[in-house]
Amino acid sequence: MATPAPEVLTRSQHARRARVIEAAMELAGEGGYDAVQMRDVAAKAGVALGTVYRYFNSKDHLLAAALLEWARGFENAMGQRTVPSGEAPVDRLVEVIRRITKATARQPVLFAALVTAITAPDPAVSECQAQVQHIVSAALAAPLHGIDDEIRAGTVRILAHVWFASLLGWVNGWTAMGQVGEELEFAARLLLRGE
């Protein structure tokens, strides 16, 4: 069953949906991915279980939507800050990467749960994946003003892939959270050598 898009919801429906997302984020922040059970989310949000399923097809869909909300909040916060003013495009980009890494590291248990969900093969998750990808790409592209469009687009695309792969490694215990940022910085400097 298709869930309604957030933009077609009434004000009260939007508020209920937001409470469900907030409840899921609280549970995920406290106990990780496995701690998020739809019945517990409903209880914490003060809604019926059917209401949760009205907005989200699955736990992964719910947590992917939560990651999208987190990304939108990060995007808004970044929009209120000036683009880093380093002399070289790579220095500006590295500053943005550090901001993203710092923001994700503040709540590692929550972020691991959100990353786990966004990688699910659930068709309901795919729209969230695309929107999160768009937000990440825009954040990475912003500090690269003034360089060739093709180099900028390629750099952003490759860095998004490196970021995703590094996050998967971190969530699965192959690497530490600090290495995610280090991998991104290394890739940025490698890709933009000479720019």
mmCIF file of C-alpha atoms in Angstrom:
data_model
loop_
_atom_site.group_PDB
_atom_site.id
_atom_site.type_symbol
_atom_site.label_atom_id
_atom_site.label_comp_id
_atom_site.label_asym_id
_atom_site.label_seq_id
_atom_site.Cartn_x
_atom_site.Cartn_y
_atom_site.Cartn_z
ATOM 1 C CA MET A 1 0.000 0.000 0.000
ATOM 2 C CA ALA A 2 1.377 3.414 -0.951
ATOM 3 C CA THR A 3 1.753 5.892 1.864
ATOM 4 C CA PRO A 4 0.681 9.508 1.377
ATOM 5 C CA ALA A 5 3.402 11.973 0.438
ATOM 6 C CA PRO A 6 4.132 14.453 3.252
ATOM 7 C CA GLU A 7 3.196 17.422 1.070
ATOM 8 C CA VAL A 8 -0.437 16.233 0.720
ATOM 9 C CA LEU A 9 -1.038 15.747 4.439
ATOM 10 C CA THR A 10 -3.214 18.045 6.504
ATOM 11 C CA ARG A 11 -1.587 20.015 9.296
ATOM 12 C CA SER A 12 -2.725 17.516 11.963
ATOM 13 C CA GLN A 13 -1.588 14.537 9.846
ATOM 14 C CA HIS A 14 1.763 16.191 9.317
ATOM 15 C CA ALA A 15 2.084 16.737 13.084
ATOM 16 C CA ARG A 16 1.275 13.059 13.791
ATOM 17 C CA ARG A 17 3.771 11.939 11.154
ATOM 18 C CA ALA A 18 6.429 14.192 12.698
ATOM 19 C CA ARG A 19 5.708 12.720 16.167
ATOM 20 C CA VAL A 20 6.149 9.212 14.759
ATOM 21 C CA ILE A 21 9.512 10.155 13.217
ATOM 22 C CA GLU A 22 10.624 11.824 16.438
ATOM 23 C CA ALA A 23 9.629 8.764 18.480
ATOM 24 C CA ALA A 24 11.536 6.467 16.122
ATOM 25 C CA MET A 25 14.617 8.682 16.354
ATOM 26 C CA GLU A 26 14.449 8.665 20.155
ATOM 27 C CA LEU A 27 14.192 4.876 20.261
ATOM 28 C CA ALA A 28 16.995 4.484 17.708
ATOM 29 C CA GLY A 29 19.153 6.956 19.608
ATOM 30 C CA GLU A 30 18.680 5.023 22.827
ATOM 31 C CA GLY A 31 19.059 1.476 21.559
ATOM 32 C CA GLY A 32 19.954 1.447 17.872
ATOM 33 C CA TYR A 33 18.214 -0.160 14.928
ATOM 34 C CA ASP A 34 16.903 -3.199 16.806
ATOM 35 C CA ALA A 35 15.281 -1.021 19.476
ATOM 36 C CA VAL A 36 12.886 0.464 16.946
ATOM 37 C CA GLN A 37 9.711 -1.634 16.957
ATOM 38 C CA MET A 38 6.627 -0.197 15.324
ATOM 39 C CA ARG A 39 4.416 -0.909 18.350
ATOM 40 C CA ASP A 40 6.894 0.935 20.612
ATOM 41 C CA VAL A 41 7.085 3.829 18.155
ATOM 42 C CA ALA A 42 3.287 4.119 18.195
ATOM 43 C CA ALA A 43 3.187 4.102 22.000
ATOM 44 C CA LYS A 44 5.957 6.689 22.303
ATOM 45 C CA ALA A 45 4.325 8.925 19.681
ATOM 46 C CA GLY A 46 0.891 8.563 21.289
ATOM 47 C CA VAL A 47 -0.761 7.232 18.136
ATOM 48 C CA ALA A 48 -2.386 3.970 17.079
ATOM 49 C CA LEU A 49 -0.203 1.336 15.442
ATOM 50 C CA GLY A 50 -2.328 1.685 12.285
ATOM 51 C CA THR A 51 -1.403 5.367 12.161
ATOM 52 C CA VAL A 52 2.292 4.486 12.016
ATOM 53 C CA TYR A 53 1.617 2.126 9.110
ATOM 54 C CA ARG A 54 -0.512 4.766 7.394
ATOM 55 C CA TYR A 55 2.615 6.890 6.961
ATOM 56 C CA PHE A 56 5.352 4.247 6.763
ATOM 57 C CA ASN A 57 5.306 0.799 5.146
ATOM 58 C CA SER A 58 8.061 -0.612 7.344
ATOM 59 C CA LYS A 59 10.604 0.154 10.018
ATOM 60 C CA ASP A 60 13.195 0.778 7.318
ATOM 61 C CA HIS A 61 10.883 3.227 5.573
ATOM 62 C CA LEU A 62 10.287 5.039 8.867
ATOM 63 C CA LEU A 63 13.993 5.259 9.728
ATOM 64 C CA ALA A 64 14.898 6.268 6.164
ATOM 65 C CA ALA A 65 12.348 9.086 6.456
ATOM 66 C CA ALA A 66 13.970 10.010 9.778
ATOM 67 C CA LEU A 67 17.368 10.203 8.064
ATOM 68 C CA LEU A 68 15.831 12.422 5.404
ATOM 69 C CA GLU A 69 14.475 14.730 8.112
ATOM 70 C CA TRP A 70 17.903 14.761 9.775
ATOM 71 C CA ALA A 71 19.529 15.585 6.419
ATOM 72 C CA ARG A 72 17.043 18.403 5.815
ATOM 73 C CA GLY A 73 17.834 19.822 9.238
ATOM 74 C CA PHE A 74 21.540 19.630 8.473
ATOM 75 C CA GLU A 75 20.933 21.260 5.081
ATOM 76 C CA ASN A 76 19.044 24.118 6.768
ATOM 77 C CA ALA A 77 21.814 24.568 9.335
ATOM 78 C CA MET A 78 24.429 24.590 6.573
ATOM 79 C CA GLY A 79 22.358 27.118 4.627
ATOM 80 C CA GLN A 80 22.500 29.473 7.592
ATOM 81 C CA ARG A 81 26.291 29.213 7.737
ATOM 82 C CA THR A 82 28.551 30.721 5.154
ATOM 83 C CA VAL A 83 30.333 28.501 2.684
ATOM 84 C CA PRO A 84 33.875 27.970 3.986
ATOM 85 C CA SER A 85 36.212 30.634 2.697
ATOM 86 C CA GLY A 86 39.436 28.672 2.227
ATOM 87 C CA GLU A 87 41.524 29.753 -0.707
ATOM 88 C CA ALA A 88 41.520 26.433 -2.544
ATOM 89 C CA PRO A 89 38.306 24.599 -3.456
ATOM 90 C CA VAL A 90 39.622 21.450 -1.765
ATOM 91 C CA ASP A 91 40.121 23.316 1.526
ATOM 92 C CA ARG A 92 36.541 24.604 1.389
ATOM 93 C CA LEU A 93 35.300 21.100 0.601
ATOM 94 C CA VAL A 94 37.298 19.524 3.430
ATOM 95 C CA GLU A 95 35.732 22.012 5.861
ATOM 96 C CA VAL A 96 32.235 20.942 4.747
ATOM 97 C CA ILE A 97 33.232 17.267 5.065
ATOM 98 C CA ARG A 98 34.427 17.947 8.614
ATOM 99 C CA ARG A 99 31.101 19.626 9.456
ATOM 100 C CA ILE A 100 29.136 16.643 8.097
ATOM 101 C CA THR A 101 31.338 14.139 9.925
ATOM 102 C CA LYS A 102 31.081 16.067 13.185
ATOM 103 C CA ALA A 103 27.285 16.251 12.898
ATOM 104 C CA THR A 104 26.954 12.495 12.306
ATOM 105 C CA ALA A 105 29.378 11.627 15.108
ATOM 106 C CA ARG A 106 27.288 13.472 17.727
ATOM 107 C CA GLN A 107 24.745 10.639 17.853
ATOM 108 C CA PRO A 108 26.519 7.509 16.605
ATOM 109 C CA VAL A 109 23.897 5.013 17.810
ATOM 110 C CA LEU A 110 21.106 6.930 16.090
ATOM 111 C CA PHE A 111 23.097 7.514 12.923
ATOM 112 C CA ALA A 112 24.076 3.839 12.651
ATOM 113 C CA ALA A 113 20.389 2.899 12.828
ATOM 114 C CA LEU A 114 19.486 5.456 10.166
ATOM 115 C CA VAL A 115 22.265 4.298 7.831
ATOM 116 C CA THR A 116 21.204 0.673 8.310
ATOM 117 C CA ALA A 117 17.647 1.561 7.289
ATOM 118 C CA ILE A 118 18.556 3.704 4.285
ATOM 119 C CA THR A 119 20.484 0.769 2.792
ATOM 120 C CA ALA A 120 17.478 -1.557 2.903
ATOM 121 C CA PRO A 121 16.215 -2.911 -0.414
ATOM 122 C CA ASP A 122 12.682 -1.872 0.587
ATOM 123 C CA PRO A 123 11.058 -0.062 -2.381
ATOM 124 C CA ALA A 124 9.488 2.432 0.037
ATOM 125 C CA VAL A 125 12.997 3.514 1.053
ATOM 126 C CA SER A 126 14.131 4.420 -2.478
ATOM 127 C CA GLU A 127 12.544 7.889 -2.544
ATOM 128 C CA CYS A 128 14.227 8.737 0.757
ATOM 129 C CA GLN A 129 17.526 7.435 -0.635
ATOM 130 C CA ALA A 130 17.241 9.703 -3.659
ATOM 131 C CA GLN A 131 16.399 12.765 -1.572
ATOM 132 C CA VAL A 132 19.202 12.147 0.939
ATOM 133 C CA GLN A 133 21.605 11.672 -1.986
ATOM 134 C CA HIS A 134 20.484 15.000 -3.447
ATOM 135 C CA ILE A 135 21.046 16.823 -0.144
ATOM 136 C CA VAL A 136 24.492 15.271 0.359
ATOM 137 C CA SER A 137 25.492 16.088 -3.226
ATOM 138 C CA ALA A 138 24.380 19.703 -2.853
ATOM 139 C CA ALA A 139 26.360 20.061 0.387
ATOM 140 C CA LEU A 140 29.475 18.676 -1.277
ATOM 141 C CA ALA A 141 29.042 20.790 -4.421
ATOM 142 C CA ALA A 142 28.515 24.129 -2.643
ATOM 143 C CA PRO A 143 32.161 24.756 -1.706
ATOM 144 C CA LEU A 144 33.354 23.820 -5.211
ATOM 145 C CA HIS A 145 32.175 26.989 -6.909
ATOM 146 C CA GLY A 146 34.585 28.290 -9.493
ATOM 147 C CA ILE A 147 35.887 24.967 -10.772
ATOM 148 C CA ASP A 148 35.021 23.194 -14.005
ATOM 149 C CA ASP A 149 31.434 21.863 -13.977
ATOM 150 C CA GLU A 150 32.476 18.381 -15.109
ATOM 151 C CA ILE A 151 35.193 18.114 -12.444
ATOM 152 C CA ARG A 152 32.779 19.378 -9.786
ATOM 153 C CA ALA A 153 30.041 16.904 -10.779
ATOM 154 C CA GLY A 154 32.485 13.978 -10.930
ATOM 155 C CA THR A 155 34.078 14.888 -7.613
ATOM 156 C CA VAL A 156 30.702 15.123 -5.883
ATOM 157 C CA ARG A 157 29.518 11.818 -7.367
ATOM 158 C CA ILE A 158 32.684 9.957 -6.328
ATOM 159 C CA LEU A 159 32.737 11.516 -2.849
ATOM 160 C CA ALA A 160 29.101 10.518 -2.309
ATOM 161 C CA HIS A 161 30.067 6.936 -3.150
ATOM 162 C CA VAL A 162 33.110 7.045 -0.850
ATOM 163 C CA TRP A 163 30.978 8.492 1.937
ATOM 164 C CA PHE A 164 28.335 5.796 1.519
ATOM 165 C CA ALA A 165 30.898 2.977 1.416
ATOM 166 C CA SER A 166 32.710 4.388 4.458
ATOM 167 C CA LEU A 167 29.448 4.646 6.400
ATOM 168 C CA LEU A 168 28.621 1.036 5.569
ATOM 169 C CA GLY A 169 32.056 0.012 6.801
ATOM 170 C CA TRP A 170 31.508 1.922 10.026
ATOM 171 C CA VAL A 171 27.990 0.527 10.621
ATOM 172 C CA ASN A 172 29.255 -3.014 10.028
ATOM 173 C CA GLY A 173 32.226 -2.549 12.352
ATOM 174 C CA TRP A 174 34.936 -2.654 9.692
ATOM 175 C CA THR A 175 36.136 0.885 10.451
ATOM 176 C CA ALA A 176 35.819 3.530 13.138
ATOM 177 C CA MET A 177 33.610 6.615 12.732
ATOM 178 C CA GLY A 178 36.702 8.827 12.544
ATOM 179 C CA GLN A 179 37.834 6.960 9.464
ATOM 180 C CA VAL A 180 34.716 7.996 7.555
ATOM 181 C CA GLY A 181 35.830 11.624 7.589
ATOM 182 C CA GLU A 182 39.440 10.684 6.922
ATOM 183 C CA GLU A 183 38.454 8.638 3.853
ATOM 184 C CA LEU A 184 36.385 11.521 2.513
ATOM 185 C CA GLU A 185 39.153 14.054 3.082
ATOM 186 C CA PHE A 186 41.726 11.802 1.446
ATOM 187 C CA ALA A 187 39.469 11.234 -1.563
ATOM 188 C CA ALA A 188 38.703 14.969 -1.869
ATOM 189 C CA ARG A 189 42.379 15.895 -1.834
ATOM 190 C CA LEU A 190 43.186 13.148 -4.337
ATOM 191 C CA LEU A 191 40.383 14.116 -6.707
ATOM 192 C CA LEU A 192 41.089 17.849 -6.563
ATOM 193 C CA ARG A 193 44.880 17.727 -6.773
ATOM 194 C CA GLY A 194 45.899 20.645 -8.915
ATOM 195 C CA GLU A 195 42.571 22.491 -8.645
#
